[in-house]
C-alpha atoms as a printed R data frame, in Angstrom:
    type eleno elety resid chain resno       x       y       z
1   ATOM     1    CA   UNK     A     1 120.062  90.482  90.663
2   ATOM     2    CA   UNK     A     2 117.313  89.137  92.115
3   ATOM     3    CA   UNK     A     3 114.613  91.333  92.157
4   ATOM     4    CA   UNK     A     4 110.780  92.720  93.610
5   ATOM     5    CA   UNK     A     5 108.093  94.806  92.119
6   ATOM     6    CA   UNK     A     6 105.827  96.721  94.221
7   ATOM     7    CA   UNK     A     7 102.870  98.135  91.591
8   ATOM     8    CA   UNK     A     8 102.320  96.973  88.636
9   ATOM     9    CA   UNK     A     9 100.413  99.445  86.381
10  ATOM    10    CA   UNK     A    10 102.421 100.632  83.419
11  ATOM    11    CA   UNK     A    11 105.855 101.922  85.164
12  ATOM    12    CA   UNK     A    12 105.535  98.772  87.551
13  ATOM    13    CA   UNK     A    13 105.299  96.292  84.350
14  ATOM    14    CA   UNK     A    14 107.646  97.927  82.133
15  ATOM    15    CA   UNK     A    15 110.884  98.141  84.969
16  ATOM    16    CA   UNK     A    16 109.606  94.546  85.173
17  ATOM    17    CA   UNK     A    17 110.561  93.996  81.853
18  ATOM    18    CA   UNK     A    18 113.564  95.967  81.215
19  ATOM    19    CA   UNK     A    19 114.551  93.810  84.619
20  ATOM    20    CA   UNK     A    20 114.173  90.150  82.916
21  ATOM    21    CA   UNK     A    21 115.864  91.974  79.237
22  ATOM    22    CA   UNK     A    22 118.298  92.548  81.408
23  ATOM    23    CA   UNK     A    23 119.259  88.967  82.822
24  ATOM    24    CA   UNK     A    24 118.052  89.941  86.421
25  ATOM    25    CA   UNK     A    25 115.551  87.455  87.816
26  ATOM    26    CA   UNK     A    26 112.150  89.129  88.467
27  ATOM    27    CA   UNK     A    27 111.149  86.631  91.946
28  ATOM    28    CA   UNK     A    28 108.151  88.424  93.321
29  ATOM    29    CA   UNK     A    29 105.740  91.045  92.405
30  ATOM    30    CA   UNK     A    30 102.933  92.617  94.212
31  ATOM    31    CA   UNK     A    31  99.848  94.883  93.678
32  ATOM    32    CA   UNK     A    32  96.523  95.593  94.967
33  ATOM    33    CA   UNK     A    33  94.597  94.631  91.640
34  ATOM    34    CA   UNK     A    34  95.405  91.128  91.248
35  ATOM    35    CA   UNK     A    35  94.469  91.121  87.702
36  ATOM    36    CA   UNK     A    36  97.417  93.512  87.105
37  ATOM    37    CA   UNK     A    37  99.577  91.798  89.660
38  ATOM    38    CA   UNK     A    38  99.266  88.431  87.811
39  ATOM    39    CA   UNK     A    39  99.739  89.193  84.555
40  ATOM    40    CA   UNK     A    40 102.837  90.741  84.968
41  ATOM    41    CA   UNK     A    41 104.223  87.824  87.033
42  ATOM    42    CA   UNK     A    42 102.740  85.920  84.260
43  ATOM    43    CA   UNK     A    43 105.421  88.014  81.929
44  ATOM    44    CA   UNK     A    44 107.963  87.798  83.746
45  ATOM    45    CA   UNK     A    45 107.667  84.378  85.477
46  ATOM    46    CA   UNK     A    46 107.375  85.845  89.050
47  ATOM    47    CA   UNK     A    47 105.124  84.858  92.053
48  ATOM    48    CA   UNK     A    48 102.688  87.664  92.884
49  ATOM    49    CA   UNK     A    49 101.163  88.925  95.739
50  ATOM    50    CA   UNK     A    50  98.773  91.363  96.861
51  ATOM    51    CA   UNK     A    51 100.525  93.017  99.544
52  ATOM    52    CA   UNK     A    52 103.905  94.754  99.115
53  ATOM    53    CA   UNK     A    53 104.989  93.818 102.755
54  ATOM    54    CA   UNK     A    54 104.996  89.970 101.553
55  ATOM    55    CA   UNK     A    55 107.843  91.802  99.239
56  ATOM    56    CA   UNK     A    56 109.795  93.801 101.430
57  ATOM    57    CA   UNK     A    57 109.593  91.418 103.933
58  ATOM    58    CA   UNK     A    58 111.328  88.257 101.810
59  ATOM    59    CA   UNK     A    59 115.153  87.657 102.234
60  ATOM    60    CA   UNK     A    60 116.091  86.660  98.877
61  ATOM    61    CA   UNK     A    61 116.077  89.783  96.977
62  ATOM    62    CA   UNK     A    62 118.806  92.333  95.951
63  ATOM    63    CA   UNK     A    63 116.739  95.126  94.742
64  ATOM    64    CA   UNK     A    64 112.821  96.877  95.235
65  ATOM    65    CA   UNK     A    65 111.456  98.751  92.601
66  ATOM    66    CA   UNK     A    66 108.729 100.842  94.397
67  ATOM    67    CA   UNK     A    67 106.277 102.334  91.892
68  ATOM    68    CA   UNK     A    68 102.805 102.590  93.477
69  ATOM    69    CA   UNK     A    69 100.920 105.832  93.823
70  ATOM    70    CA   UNK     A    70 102.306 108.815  95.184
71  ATOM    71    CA   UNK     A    71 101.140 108.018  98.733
72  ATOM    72    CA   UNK     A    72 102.397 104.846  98.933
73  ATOM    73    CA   UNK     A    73 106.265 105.875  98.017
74  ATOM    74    CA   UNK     A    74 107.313 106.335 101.220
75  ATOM    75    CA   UNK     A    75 105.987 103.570 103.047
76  ATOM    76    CA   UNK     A    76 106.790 100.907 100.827
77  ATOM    77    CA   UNK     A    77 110.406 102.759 100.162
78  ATOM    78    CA   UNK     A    78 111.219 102.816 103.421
79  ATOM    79    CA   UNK     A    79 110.460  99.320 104.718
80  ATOM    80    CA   UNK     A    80 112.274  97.810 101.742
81  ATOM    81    CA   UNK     A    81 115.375  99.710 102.596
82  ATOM    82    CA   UNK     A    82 115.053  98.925 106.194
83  ATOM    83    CA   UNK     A    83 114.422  94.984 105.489
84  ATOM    84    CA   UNK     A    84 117.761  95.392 103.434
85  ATOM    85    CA   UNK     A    85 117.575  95.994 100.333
86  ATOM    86    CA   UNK     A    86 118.174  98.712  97.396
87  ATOM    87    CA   UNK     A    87 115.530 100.916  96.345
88  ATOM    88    CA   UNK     A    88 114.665 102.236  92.960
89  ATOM    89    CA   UNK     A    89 111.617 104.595  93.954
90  ATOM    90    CA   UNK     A    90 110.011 106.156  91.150
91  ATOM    91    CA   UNK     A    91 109.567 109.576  91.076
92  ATOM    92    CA   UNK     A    92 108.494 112.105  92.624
93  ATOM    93    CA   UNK     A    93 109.825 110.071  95.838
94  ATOM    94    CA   UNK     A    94 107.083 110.831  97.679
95  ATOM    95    CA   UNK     A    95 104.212 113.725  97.707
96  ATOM    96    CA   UNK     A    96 106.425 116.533  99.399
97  ATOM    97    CA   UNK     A    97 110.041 116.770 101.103
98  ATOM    98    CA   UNK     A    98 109.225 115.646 104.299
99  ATOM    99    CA   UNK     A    99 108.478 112.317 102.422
100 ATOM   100    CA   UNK     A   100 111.671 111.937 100.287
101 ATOM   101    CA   UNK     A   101 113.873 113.152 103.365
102 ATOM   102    CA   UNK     A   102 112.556 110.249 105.472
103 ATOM   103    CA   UNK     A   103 112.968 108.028 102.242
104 ATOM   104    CA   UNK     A   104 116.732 109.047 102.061
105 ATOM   105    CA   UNK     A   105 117.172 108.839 105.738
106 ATOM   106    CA   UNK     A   106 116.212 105.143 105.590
107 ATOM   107    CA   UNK     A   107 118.580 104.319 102.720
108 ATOM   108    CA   UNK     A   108 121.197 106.151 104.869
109 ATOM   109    CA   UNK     A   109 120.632 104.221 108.179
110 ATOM   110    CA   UNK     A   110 120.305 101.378 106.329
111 ATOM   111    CA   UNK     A   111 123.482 101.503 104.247
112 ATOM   112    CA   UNK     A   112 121.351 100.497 100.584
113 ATOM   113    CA   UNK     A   113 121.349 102.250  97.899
114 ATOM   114    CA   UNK     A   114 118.682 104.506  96.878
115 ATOM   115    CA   UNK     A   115 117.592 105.444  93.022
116 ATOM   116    CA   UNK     A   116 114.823 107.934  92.071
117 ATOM   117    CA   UNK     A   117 112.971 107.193  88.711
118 ATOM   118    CA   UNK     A   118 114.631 109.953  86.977
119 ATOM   119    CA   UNK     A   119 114.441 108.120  83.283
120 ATOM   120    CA   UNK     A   120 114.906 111.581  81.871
121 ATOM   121    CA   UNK     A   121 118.465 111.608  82.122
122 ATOM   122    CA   UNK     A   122 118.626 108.869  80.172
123 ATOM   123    CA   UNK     A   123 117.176 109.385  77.092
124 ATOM   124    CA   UNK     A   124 120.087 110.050  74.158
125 ATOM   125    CA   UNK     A   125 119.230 113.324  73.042
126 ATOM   126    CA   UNK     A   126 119.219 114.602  77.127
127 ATOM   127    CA   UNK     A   127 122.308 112.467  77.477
128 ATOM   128    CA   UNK     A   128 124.426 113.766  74.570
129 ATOM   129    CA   UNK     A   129 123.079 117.594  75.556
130 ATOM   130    CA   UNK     A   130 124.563 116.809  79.125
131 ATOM   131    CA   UNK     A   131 127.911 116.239  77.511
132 ATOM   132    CA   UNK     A   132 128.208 118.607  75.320
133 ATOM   133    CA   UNK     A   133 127.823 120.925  78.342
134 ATOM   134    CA   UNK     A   134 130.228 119.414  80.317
135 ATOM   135    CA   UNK     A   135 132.842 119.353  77.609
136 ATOM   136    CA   UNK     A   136 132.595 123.282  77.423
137 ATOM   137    CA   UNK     A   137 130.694 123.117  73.606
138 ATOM   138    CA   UNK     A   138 128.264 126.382  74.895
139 ATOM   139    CA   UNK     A   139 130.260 128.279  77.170
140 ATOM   140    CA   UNK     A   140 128.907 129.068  81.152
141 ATOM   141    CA   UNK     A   141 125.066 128.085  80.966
142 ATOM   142    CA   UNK     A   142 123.060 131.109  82.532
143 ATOM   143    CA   UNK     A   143 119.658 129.821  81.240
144 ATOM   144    CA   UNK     A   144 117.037 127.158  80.530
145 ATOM   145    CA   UNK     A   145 113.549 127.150  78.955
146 ATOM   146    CA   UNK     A   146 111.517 124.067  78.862
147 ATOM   147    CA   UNK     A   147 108.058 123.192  78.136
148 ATOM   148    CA   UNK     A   148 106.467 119.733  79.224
149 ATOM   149    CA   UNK     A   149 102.682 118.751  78.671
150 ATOM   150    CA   UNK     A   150  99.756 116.354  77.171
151 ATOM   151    CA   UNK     A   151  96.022 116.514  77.505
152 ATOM   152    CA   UNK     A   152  95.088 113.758  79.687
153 ATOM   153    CA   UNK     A   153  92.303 111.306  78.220
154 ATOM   154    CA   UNK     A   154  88.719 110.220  79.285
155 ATOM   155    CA   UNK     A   155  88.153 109.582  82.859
156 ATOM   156    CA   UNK     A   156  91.360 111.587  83.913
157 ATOM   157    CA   UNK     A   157  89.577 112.817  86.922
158 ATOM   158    CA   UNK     A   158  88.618 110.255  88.262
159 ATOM   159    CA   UNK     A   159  92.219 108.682  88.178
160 ATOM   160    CA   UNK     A   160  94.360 108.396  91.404
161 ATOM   161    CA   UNK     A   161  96.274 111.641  90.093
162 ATOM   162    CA   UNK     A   162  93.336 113.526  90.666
163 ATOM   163    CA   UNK     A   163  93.025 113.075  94.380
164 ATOM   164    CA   UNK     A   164  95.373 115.110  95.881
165 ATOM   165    CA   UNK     A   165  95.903 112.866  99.298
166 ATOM   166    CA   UNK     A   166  97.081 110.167  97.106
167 ATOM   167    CA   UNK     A   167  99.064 112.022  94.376
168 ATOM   168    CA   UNK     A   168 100.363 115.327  96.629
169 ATOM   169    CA   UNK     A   169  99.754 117.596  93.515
170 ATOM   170    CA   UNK     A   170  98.771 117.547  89.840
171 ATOM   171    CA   UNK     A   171 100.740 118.220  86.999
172 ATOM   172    CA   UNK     A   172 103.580 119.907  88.865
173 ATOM   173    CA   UNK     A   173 104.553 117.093  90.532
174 ATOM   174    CA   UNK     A   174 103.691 114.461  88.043
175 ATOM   175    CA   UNK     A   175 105.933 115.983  84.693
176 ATOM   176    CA   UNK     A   176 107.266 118.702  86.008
177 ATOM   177    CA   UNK     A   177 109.433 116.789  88.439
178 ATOM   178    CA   UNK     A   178 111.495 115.518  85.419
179 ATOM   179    CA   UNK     A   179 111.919 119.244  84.215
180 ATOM   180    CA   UNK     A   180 112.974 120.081  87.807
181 ATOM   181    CA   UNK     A   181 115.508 117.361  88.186
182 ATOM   182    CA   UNK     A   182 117.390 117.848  84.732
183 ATOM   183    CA   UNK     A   183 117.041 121.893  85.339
184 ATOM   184    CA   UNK     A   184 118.883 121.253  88.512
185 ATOM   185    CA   UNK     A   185 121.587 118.804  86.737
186 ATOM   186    CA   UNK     A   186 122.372 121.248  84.070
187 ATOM   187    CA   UNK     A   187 122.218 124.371  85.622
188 ATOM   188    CA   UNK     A   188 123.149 123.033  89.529
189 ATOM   189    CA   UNK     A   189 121.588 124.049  92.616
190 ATOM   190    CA   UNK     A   190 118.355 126.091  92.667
191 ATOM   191    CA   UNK     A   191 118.116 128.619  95.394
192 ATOM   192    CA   UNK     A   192 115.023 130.856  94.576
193 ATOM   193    CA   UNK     A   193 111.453 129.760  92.951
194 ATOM   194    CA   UNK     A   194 107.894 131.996  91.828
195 ATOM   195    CA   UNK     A   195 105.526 129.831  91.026
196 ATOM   196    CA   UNK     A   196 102.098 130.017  89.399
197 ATOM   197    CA   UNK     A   197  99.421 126.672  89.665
198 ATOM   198    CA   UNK     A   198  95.860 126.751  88.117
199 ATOM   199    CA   UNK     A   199  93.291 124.690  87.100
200 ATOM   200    CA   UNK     A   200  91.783 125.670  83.701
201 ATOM   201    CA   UNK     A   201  90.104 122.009  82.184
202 ATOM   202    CA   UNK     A   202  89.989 119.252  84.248
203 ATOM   203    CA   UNK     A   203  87.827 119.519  86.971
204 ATOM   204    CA   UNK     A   204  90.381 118.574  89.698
205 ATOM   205    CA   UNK     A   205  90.857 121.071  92.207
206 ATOM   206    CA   UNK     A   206  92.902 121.400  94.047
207 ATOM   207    CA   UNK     A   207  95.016 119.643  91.986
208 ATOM   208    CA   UNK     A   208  96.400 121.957  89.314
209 ATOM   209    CA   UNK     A   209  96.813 120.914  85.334
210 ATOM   210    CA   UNK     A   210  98.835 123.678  84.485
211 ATOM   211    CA   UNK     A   211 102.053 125.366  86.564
212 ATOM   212    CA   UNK     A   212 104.180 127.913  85.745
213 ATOM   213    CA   UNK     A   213 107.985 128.491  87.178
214 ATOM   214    CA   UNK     A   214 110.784 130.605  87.392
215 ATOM   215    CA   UNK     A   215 113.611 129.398  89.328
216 ATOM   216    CA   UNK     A   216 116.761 131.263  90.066
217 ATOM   217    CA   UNK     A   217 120.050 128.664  90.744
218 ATOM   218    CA   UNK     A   218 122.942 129.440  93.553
219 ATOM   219    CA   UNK     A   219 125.029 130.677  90.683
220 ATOM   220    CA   UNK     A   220 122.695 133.317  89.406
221 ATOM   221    CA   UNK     A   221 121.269 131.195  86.467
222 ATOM   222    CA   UNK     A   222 117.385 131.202  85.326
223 ATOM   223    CA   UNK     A   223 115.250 128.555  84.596
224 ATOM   224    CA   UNK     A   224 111.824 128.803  83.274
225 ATOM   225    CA   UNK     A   225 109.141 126.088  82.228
226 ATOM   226    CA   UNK     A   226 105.178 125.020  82.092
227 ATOM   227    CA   UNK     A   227 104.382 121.894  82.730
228 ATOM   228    CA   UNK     A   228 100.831 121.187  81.283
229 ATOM   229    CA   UNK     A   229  98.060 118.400  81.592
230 ATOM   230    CA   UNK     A   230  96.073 121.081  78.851
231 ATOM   231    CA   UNK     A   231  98.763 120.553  76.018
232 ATOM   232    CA   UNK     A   232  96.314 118.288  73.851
233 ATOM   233    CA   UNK     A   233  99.418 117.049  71.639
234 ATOM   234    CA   UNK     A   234 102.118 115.572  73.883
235 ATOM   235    CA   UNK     A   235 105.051 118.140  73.373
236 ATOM   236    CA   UNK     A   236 108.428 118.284  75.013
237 ATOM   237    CA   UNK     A   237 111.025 120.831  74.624
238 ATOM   238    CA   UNK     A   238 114.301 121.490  76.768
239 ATOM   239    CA   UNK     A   239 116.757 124.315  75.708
240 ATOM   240    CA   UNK     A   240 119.848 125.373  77.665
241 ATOM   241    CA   UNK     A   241 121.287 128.823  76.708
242 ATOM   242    CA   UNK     A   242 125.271 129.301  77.191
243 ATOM   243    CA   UNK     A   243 127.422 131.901  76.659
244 ATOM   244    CA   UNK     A   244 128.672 130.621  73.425
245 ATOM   245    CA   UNK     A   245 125.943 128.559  72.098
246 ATOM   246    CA   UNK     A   246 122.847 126.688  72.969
247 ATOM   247    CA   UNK     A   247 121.530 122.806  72.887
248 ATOM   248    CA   UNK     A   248 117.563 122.064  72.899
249 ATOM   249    CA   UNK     A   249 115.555 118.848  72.925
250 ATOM   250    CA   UNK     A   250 112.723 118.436  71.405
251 ATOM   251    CA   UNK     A   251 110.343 115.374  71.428
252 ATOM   252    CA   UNK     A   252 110.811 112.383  73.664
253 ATOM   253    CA   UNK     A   253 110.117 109.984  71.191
254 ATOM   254    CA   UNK     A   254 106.555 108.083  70.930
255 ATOM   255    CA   UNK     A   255 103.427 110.542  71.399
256 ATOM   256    CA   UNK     A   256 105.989 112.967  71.831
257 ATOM   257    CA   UNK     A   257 107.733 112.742  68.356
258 ATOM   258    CA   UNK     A   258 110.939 111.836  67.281
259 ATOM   259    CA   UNK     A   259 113.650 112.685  69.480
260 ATOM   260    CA   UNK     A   260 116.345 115.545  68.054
261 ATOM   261    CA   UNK     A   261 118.829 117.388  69.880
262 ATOM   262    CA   UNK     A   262 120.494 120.395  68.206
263 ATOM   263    CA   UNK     A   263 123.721 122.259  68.606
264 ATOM   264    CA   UNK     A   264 124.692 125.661  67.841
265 ATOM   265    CA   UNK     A   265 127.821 127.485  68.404
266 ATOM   266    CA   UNK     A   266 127.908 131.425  68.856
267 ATOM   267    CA   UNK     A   267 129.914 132.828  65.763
268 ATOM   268    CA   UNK     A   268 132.313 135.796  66.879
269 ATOM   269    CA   UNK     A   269 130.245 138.142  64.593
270 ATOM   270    CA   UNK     A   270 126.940 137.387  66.350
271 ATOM   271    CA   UNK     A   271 125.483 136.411  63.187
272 ATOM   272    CA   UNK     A   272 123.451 133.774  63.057
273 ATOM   273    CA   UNK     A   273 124.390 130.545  64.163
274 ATOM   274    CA   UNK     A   274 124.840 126.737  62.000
275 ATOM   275    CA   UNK     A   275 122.197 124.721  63.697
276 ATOM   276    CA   UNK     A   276 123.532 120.869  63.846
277 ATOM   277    CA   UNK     A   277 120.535 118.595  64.495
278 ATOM   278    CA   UNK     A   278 120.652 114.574  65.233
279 ATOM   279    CA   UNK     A   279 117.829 112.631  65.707
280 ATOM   280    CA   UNK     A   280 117.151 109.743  67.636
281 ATOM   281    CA   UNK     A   281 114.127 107.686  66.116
282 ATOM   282    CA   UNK     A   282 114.762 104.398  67.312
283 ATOM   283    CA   UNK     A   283 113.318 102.848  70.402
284 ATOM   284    CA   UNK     A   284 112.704 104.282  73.926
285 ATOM   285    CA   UNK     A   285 115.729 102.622  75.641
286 ATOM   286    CA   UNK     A   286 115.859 105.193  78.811
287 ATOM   287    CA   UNK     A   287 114.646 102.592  80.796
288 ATOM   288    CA   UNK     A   288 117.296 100.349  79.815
289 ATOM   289    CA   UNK     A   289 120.030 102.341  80.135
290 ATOM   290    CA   UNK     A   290 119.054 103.715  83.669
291 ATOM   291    CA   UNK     A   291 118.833 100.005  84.967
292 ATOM   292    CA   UNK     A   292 121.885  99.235  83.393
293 ATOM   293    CA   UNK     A   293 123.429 102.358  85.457
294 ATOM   294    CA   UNK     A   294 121.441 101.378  88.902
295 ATOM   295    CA   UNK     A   295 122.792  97.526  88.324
296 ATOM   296    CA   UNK     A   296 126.341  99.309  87.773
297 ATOM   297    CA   UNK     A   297 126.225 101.242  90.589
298 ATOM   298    CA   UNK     A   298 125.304  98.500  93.065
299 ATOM   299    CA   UNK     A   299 127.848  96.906  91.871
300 ATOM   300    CA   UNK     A   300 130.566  98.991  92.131
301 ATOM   301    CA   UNK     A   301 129.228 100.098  95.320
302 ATOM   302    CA   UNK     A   302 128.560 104.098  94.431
303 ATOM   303    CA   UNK     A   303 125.836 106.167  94.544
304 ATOM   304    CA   UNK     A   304 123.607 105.660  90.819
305 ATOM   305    CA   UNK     A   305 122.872 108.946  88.889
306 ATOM   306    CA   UNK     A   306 119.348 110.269  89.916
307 ATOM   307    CA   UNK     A   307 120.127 109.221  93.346
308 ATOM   308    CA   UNK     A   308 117.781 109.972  96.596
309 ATOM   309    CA   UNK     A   309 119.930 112.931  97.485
310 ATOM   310    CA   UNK     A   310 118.686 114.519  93.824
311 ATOM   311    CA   UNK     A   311 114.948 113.138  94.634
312 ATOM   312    CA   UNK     A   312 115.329 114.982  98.069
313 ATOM   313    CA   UNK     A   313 116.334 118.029  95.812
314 ATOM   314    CA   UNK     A   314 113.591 118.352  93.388
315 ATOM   315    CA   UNK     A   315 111.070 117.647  96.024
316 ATOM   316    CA   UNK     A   316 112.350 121.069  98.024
317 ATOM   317    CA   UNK     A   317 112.121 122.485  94.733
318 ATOM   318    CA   UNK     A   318 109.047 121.353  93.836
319 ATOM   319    CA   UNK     A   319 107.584 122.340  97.544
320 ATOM   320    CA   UNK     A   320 108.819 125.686  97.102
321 ATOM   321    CA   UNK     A   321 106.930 126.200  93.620
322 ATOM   322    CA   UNK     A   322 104.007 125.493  95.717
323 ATOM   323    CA   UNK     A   323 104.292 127.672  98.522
324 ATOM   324    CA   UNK     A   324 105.381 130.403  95.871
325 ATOM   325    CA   UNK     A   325 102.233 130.139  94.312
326 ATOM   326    CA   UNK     A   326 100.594 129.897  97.466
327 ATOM   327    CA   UNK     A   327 101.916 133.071  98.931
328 ATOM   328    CA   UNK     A   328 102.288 135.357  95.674
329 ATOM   329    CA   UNK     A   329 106.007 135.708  96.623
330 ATOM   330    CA   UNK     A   330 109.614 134.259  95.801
331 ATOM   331    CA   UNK     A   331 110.206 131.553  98.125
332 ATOM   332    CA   UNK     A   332 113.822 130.774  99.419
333 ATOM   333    CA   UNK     A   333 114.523 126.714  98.427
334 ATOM   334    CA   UNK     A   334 116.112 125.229 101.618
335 ATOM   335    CA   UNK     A   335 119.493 123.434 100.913
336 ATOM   336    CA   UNK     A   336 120.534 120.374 103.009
């Protein structure tokens, strides 16, 4: 596939580069810092440019991989999938709902395809979890726990995050879309949220650096997680409680420590359980495997897993965690 880059900070250069591992042709990339703009087209042997609507605009490319800041999502999403092509728009797909629905609109109209940076999914330990669910290992899943966080470094104020008309929100949006999105693909459709958001460290406000959730799915199911910019040591944990056992996730590899998923069954005495544990120490491949299923997905002409329509999702999710927190009440999430 021929394909375009629009932003080229660390997710921009690194979808760059799973791109050209993959055999697709990176032809054009684009970003307001030029220094960052032409040294990944240096990487990758692309032309550069500093305006993403020289990208959108060009008729020889297959794909747009849109991952600017949060304000720029929608914009750049939508005029790529209007001028034609497919979109993989990294998360959160825009600052709020209203964004992602007009994002997913666009790819509808248009007829393209439209992927949400949902990496997550990928990873083996998330992957193999997701499976052992589906095959029926831990019964009727009623619950899920997760906790998601790091501590920022110097200068994280004065970051783009930190300005809520460019990101939309703080650490909610930024992490704990990921734990939104895979709450909602294990446990399916979320229906009620209480939310708590505050500000305890980083002097960012409004933006929040901690949030706190309970979510309630169609099916009567819990989820609850914090998502934290105050962790100081990058920690990730998923668990997802069945009716005859559990799986959990811990680590996400890097920073986050080795990545190990463990299995337990529910014994008929109630005693307590065999944990089996595998861990995944080799490379971060996520990123790989997700292109790999976008570049499948185009080509079998089907919709890619972590599509706009579970973007769309989260973000209603996500918007009703903030109004929940907001108003001191539940908040109904609205369904499509």
């Amino acid at each position: 596939m021929r394909i375009g880059i629009v932003g080229c900070g660390l997710i921009g250069a690194r979808r760059a580069k799973v791109a050209l591992d993959s055999g697709d042709e990176v032809v054009v990339v684009a970003d307001i810092a030029s220094d960052r703009a032409a040294a990944v087209a240096a990487a990758t042997h692309a032309a550069w440019t500093a305006s993403w609507n020289e990208v959108v605009s060009r008729d020889d490319l297959d794909v747009v991989v849109v991952s600017t800041s949060n304000d720029q999502l929608a914009q750049a999403s939508i005029a790529a999938l209007q001028s034609g092509k497919h979109v993989l728009c990294e998360k959160p797909l825009g600052r709020n709902a209203s964004e992602a629905a007009a994002i997913v609109a666009a790819a509808g109209s248009a007829g393209k395809l439209l992927k949400v940076g949902f990496n997550h999914r990928h990873h083996p330990g998330i992957a193999a979890a997701r499976r052992h669910v589906d095959e029926g290992a831990i019964g009727n899943v009623f619950a899920i726990r997760a906790l998601y966080g790091h501590g920022g470094r110097a200068g994280y104020e004065r970051e783009w995050r930190a300005d809520p008309a460019r990101s939309g929100g703080g650490e909610l949006l930024d992490q704990g879309v990921h734990i939104v999105d895979l709450a909602r693909w294990f446990i399916g459709e979320i229906a009620q949220a209480h939310g708590f958001i505050g500000t305890y460290h980083w002097p960012i406000q409004p933006v929040e650096d901690n949030a706190f959730a309970l979510l309630r799915s169609s099916g009567g199911g819990i989820v609850s997680f914090h998502t934290s910019w105050t962790q100081w040591k990058n920690t990730f944990r998923f668990e997802v409680l069945g009716t005859d056992g559990y799986v959990r996730i811990d680590g996400l590899g890097g920073s986050y420590g080795t990545e190990r998923l463990t299995i337990a069954r529910r014994n008929e005495d109630s005693s307590p359980p065999v944990e089996e544990t595998t861990a995944f120490d080799g490379p971060d491949l996520s990123w790989h495997s997700e292109w790999r299923e976008f570049s499948a997905a185009i080509a079998e002409n089907r919709q890619p897993l972590g599509n706009g329509i579970d973007g769309l999702a989260a973000a209603r999710i996500l918007d009703a965690i903030y109004a929940s927190a907001a108003s001191g009440t539940v908040v109904e999430v609205p369904r499509a």
